[in-house]
Structures are given as structure tokens and as C-alpha cells.
Amino acid sequence: MASPAPANSLRSGPDENGHFGIFGGRYVAETLMPLILDVDAAYKAAKLDPEFQREFEYYQKHYIGRPSPLYFAERLTDHFGGAKIYFKRDELNHTGAHKINNVMGQALLARRMGKTKVIAETGAGQHGVATATACALFGMECEVFMGAEDVQRQKPNVDRMRLLGAKVHPVTSGSSTLKDAMNEALRYWVSKPDTHFYIIGTVAGPHPYPAMVRDFQSVIGIETKAQMMEAEGRLPDTLVAAIGGGSNAMGLFHPFLDDTDVALIGVEAGGYGIETDKHAASLTGGRPGVLHGNRTYLLQDEDGQITEAHSISAGLDYPGIGPEHSWLHELGRVEYVAVTDDEALESFALCTRKEGIIPALEPSHALAHVGKIAGGLPKDHLIVMNLCGRGDKDVDAVIPKLEAKGLL
Amino acid sequence: MKAGVGRIDAKFAALKDEGRAGLGVFITAGDPDARTSAAILKGLPGAGADMVEFGMPFTDPMADGPAIQEASQRALKAGMTLKGTLALVRGFRQDDKTTPIILMGYYNPIYAYGVDAFISDALDAGADGLIVVDLPPEEDDELCIPALKRGLGFIRLATPTTDDKRLPKVLTNTAGFVYYVSIAGITGTASASSDMITGAVERLKRHTDLPVCVGFGIKTPDQAADVARVADGAIVGTAVVNAIKDSLDGDGSATDSTVSDTLAFVKTLADGVRGARA
Ligand SMILES: Cc1ncc(COP(=O)(O)O)c(C=O)c1O
């Protein structure tokens, strides 16, 4: 995990109550409040415990397979004809995405707290699979809440969770996607306060989750820094990552927040296009509000009702975003852009054919933006894109779409 | 006539004089449509409700089970808004000056409305208190303190997970009454045993002089009576919302019997509460 931040650092947030500026906080029902305070206290203690640190590092290395490589994507670099493009290969992690970095941290914390039952929400199913995996490893009971629509479009991951011994609850309320899965997980947690630990899969939820998940994911950025120094002898110029709730992006960005020469770009899901209202770009198309325990940018109507997000990618199909991103957005430290479903699909196909890597639809969004900027940048400009997940889970859903577009 | 917290205090004082507990009834504003909702609201005191918890519909009600989620959906689909909710309160207040109305819901619609404007408009419409499920004491600066300053009650939820150490924090800055959530869970699911409720109310009473009302899981007149023997009020939500739902037609629209069926059910609850200490 990251070293302590100096004074005036952009890395020193949140405050004691979980606020990043006006964002973050703990907006939950009283029933949950004592549980969240317990998690906060336990995490504070764990952070200071070298044994926890040691365990965390042990599993990162021997179980997840970290460090993940920093790979020079030469053919895509040639293809775009500008900046030098590196991939941070978190798709090579055990279970196929960055999600497990965080899950191992929280599962170890749950174990320290004596909890033997775990719940999780999942969108693409990667967080659900990672949680089911850690639970199998540690002999814990696992229940995963997943929107019914996502159960359909990410079926391979549903099967994996079941194989790993997790119980998957399809959620049919609301839009039957990630937001509703999170509602349902929170509702369930309220009814099991004594026994269950809730492993949240992104940098959202009530404090301490946004900070805790970020800390566990920061291994991505810490490794990237060291690997880039080794490869190029200097820091990268631009980092690009896809944003659902924002955990892979925050993990990559956070160690670089004070390196103000490094440009940071978060790529939201533009769905059918921002102008259509069918998208999942909370920063580009939303405004501040309160949902799922924190204040952040949300897709909502005039009356404060949450509107349905849309993205081809189940992992990005969420009407909110982690509160630290909202704060970084208002500060202007990170630039947030949006990429459409179609652009992501094209990048999915391009990456597969040019690099022999089938990316998940989520990082395909990041790649689409890399494709937009790389050509116009000088050849010595170093871009790192977080290739945060592999696309096996998307194959079934993507093939008919690629065929329809004549890309297959 | 007293308004705001004063109206809540006056109601509990009157109930004390009568030597009985009160019945609080939860319905969702605009369920199944504004006109029907106004008629149910208007009829509640006559059916024996001593206080109304008026739900402000929200797309993502984190502490509610399917019944109240669906009530929100019906109301939103029929076009209910926070402005519309306050208009219903205003209509009710024209004829009824004594029955407290507690607006109950989630923070985001209030935040979108604007906290100051909301407090002004809610008081002006004749609302007396607020229950905002996702604003724990840790976030008191948002709405609780500004509301209390203006005389709008802020009613806190205490739950089975609120231990003695935390209870004082929960009771600080609460006004009107304390709402004891009798189960760890969402609305419309389990019910607590009478023994557990009795123990919990006694515990709360050791910490506060405010009236204590109990809700979550009270579904029948008998259960309401059990609670009314030990607490200052029994609050029924899901069962009433289900009575509304059961009266609707296949499309979820109101029928000729929606208002009368709902009020008839409320009357059975009121009879339970009123007979409890007889
Ligand atoms: C591969 C992959 N990338 C990204 C995400 C989005 O989450 P986050 O923004 O928290 O990284 C998901 C979520 O399921 C995912 O599976």
C-alpha cells in the first residue's frame, strides 16, 4: 500500500469522516452505521499492522501473480503512429481483472475481524468472481448480488462464481444492473449485521470504503511508477483508465496525484452518446447528489431521482462514480472524457487483432480514448493505459455485435 | 396552533392525557396517484391514525423492502415529485391542524431541491418533522441542524445495532420522538418479538425523555396492540401500503375501493392500538 502523503498533498484525503472536499461521507441508515464504524476501526488498525501488510503482499505476489507486467504495445503504437503506448497488464491477474487486488485486502480484513460470511455486488461479474475466489481460498461463505440483466450478459462469470461455491442472487429491482445490485447488497447487509462483511468492489460506498479500496488498488500505480522508471528512466506523461465506479483508475492514478507533470485521464462510458441520455458518464453528464453512502456526481433528474445508466459494458453501467473522482474532477487534476459503445467495440476488436490480447469491454473504453489522442502526440510521449481486465467474459455478448458491424 | 415540532409535542401530550399510545401510519406520497393519495391522507385521522409518516418517493430506497419500493415506483410513474408531495401536505393541512405529518425518505431528492428551500417549503406546507433514512448523526450538518433551527423536527432512527455507547449520539439533535426500528433489516420483512421490543423501549427510555415510537415489522392489529402497551406509538408502513396495492386493478391503478379499503384496514390497526391498554 501507499506510503503516507506529505502535507498539502493531493494524496492525503479523505478527512476523518471520509470527505474529499464536499464529496464522500457516510450517508447510510443507522442500522449500518455501527458496522461501518467497525470496518473503519479495523482497517485503521490493520493499516498499521506489519503482519497485515505482510499477508497482503504475500497474496499479491504468490496468489494474484503480482507485479503485473508493464508491456510496450508496439503494434498499437505503430498503428496510431504517435505516442508510445504501454499497457499495465492487470488482466493477467488471477481471475482476470484488477478486482482481486482489492478483494484480497478486504477478505484479509474480514478474516481479522472474525467474519466468516461475505457479501458482494457485481456488475461485470469480475468483482463477484474475485470475491468468490477469496472466499473459497479462506473457507468463507459468499453471496453475490448481480443485476438480472448482467447475469444474462456476463454468463461465464456467473458460472465461475457458482463453481467457486458462491450463491448468486439475481436482482430484478430498478434497472436490474449494478446500481440495483448494490442496493440489494446493502439491504441484505442491514439484515445480517452481526455475521456478514460486505466487500464493496469499487471506490464507492460509505467511508472507509472509497479510501480502503483505493489503498488496496494503489499497488497498480506504485508498480507502474517503478516499472516505467526501469523501462524509460522517467515517469510517464499520460495515464488512461476506464471508469465504472473508478477503482482501477484510482489505483493507477493515486500514486501519481502529486506528480503534476503526469496527465491523468479517466474514461467514462458514453453509451449511445452523451447527447442521447443513454450513457453512464456521471461526471460528464451528471451533477452532485447522494447515493450508496456518499456524495458524488450522479445521473439524476431534476427531482433528484436516479436515472438509469446505459453502457455496453456491465462493469461501467453505473449512474455514480467514486467520490474521490468527483473531487479530482472539480479540482481539475484529472480530466474525464467519455467513449461510446461503438468506439469501445472497435477498440476491443483492434486490440485483439493487433496485440493478441482480448481485452474486457471496460478497458476497451480506455483504449478507444488512447486511440483518439495517441496519433497527435509526439513519439517520445509515454502513455500508460490500464488494461484492467481480460475479455473472456464478454466474448459471447460481443461476437454478434462485431458480426453486425462487419468487424468479424 | 402549533406547527413543526410543536405539533408533534402537542400530539404526544394529548395522547398521554388520553392514557394511550398513538398510531402512526406510513403511506407513500402519490401512491398510486396524487388524487387517490390525497383522499387517503385526508381520511387517515378519521380512520384513527394519530400521526402520518408521509413517504417522499425515491428510486433507490435503500432501507425498504419490495412493498415500499413498489409504492415509490407507482408514485414516480404517476408523476409524483417532492414539490407534489409538499402540495399534498398543504392540501391536508387546510382541514387538519393537529395531526403531525412527518416526511420520510432519502436525502437525494431533498438535496436536489435545495436544503434551505426545502425546509422553508416543508414548514410552509404544514409538515412537522423529517425522517431521512440515510442521514445518520455523522452527517447532522447537512439537514438535521438547519431543520431543527427552523423548528422542523428531525426524528432519528435507533436500531438493534445502536448500542449504549452510540445511543447518546443518536439521541442528540433529535426532536419530536425517537423512532425505534425494531429489527435489523429493511421494511416489510421480519417482525420482532414483544419481549425484544419491550426490552428495547425500556433501554431507550433510560436514555431519553422523548416519546418512543416503534416501527418496522408491525403488520396486524394484534402486533400494533402489543407495541402500544409498551411504547408511545406504533408505526405501520408495509401493511398499509399492501392494503393500497391489494385494492388496485391489474394495471396498478386505483379502483373505487382503494380509499375505503385502505382506511378500513387502518381502522382495524387503530382499534388495536386504542384497545391495548383498556
Ligand atoms: C475489467 C473491469 N474494468 C473496470 C471495471 C469497472 O470498475 P472500476 O471503475 O471500479 O475499475 C470493472 C467492473 O466490473 C471490470 O470488471
Short mmCIF file of C-alpha atoms in Angstrom, two decimals, chain A residues 75-76 79 345-359 367 399 402-403 406-408:
data_model
loop_
_atom_site.label_atom_id
_atom_site.label_comp_id
_atom_site.label_asym_id
_atom_site.label_seq_id
_atom_site.Cartn_x
_atom_site.Cartn_y
_atom_site.Cartn_z
CA ARG A 75 1.95 -2.74 -32.77
CA LEU A 76 -0.75 -0.43 -31.46
CA HIS A 79 -0.89 1.70 -35.67
CA LEU A 345 -16.32 -2.29 -29.54
CA GLU A 346 -13.98 -1.19 -32.31
CA SER A 347 -11.11 -0.95 -29.84
CA PHE A 348 -11.97 -4.37 -28.46
CA ALA A 349 -11.53 -5.81 -31.96
CA LEU A 350 -8.43 -3.74 -32.68
CA CYS A 351 -6.59 -4.77 -29.52
CA THR A 352 -7.43 -8.40 -30.12
CA ARG A 353 -6.08 -8.39 -33.68
CA LYS A 354 -3.08 -6.12 -33.19
CA GLU A 355 -1.77 -7.28 -29.84
CA GLY A 356 -3.24 -10.74 -29.45
CA ILE A 357 -4.89 -9.63 -26.23
CA ILE A 358 -8.66 -9.91 -25.84
CA PRO A 359 -9.46 -7.01 -23.53
CA LEU A 367 -8.12 2.13 -25.39
CA ILE A 399 -19.44 -11.65 -31.20
CA LEU A 402 -18.93 -7.42 -34.11
CA GLU A 403 -20.55 -9.54 -36.80
CA GLY A 406 -18.67 -6.33 -40.18
CA LEU A 407 -15.72 -6.45 -37.78
CA LEU A 408 -15.77 -10.25 -37.64
#
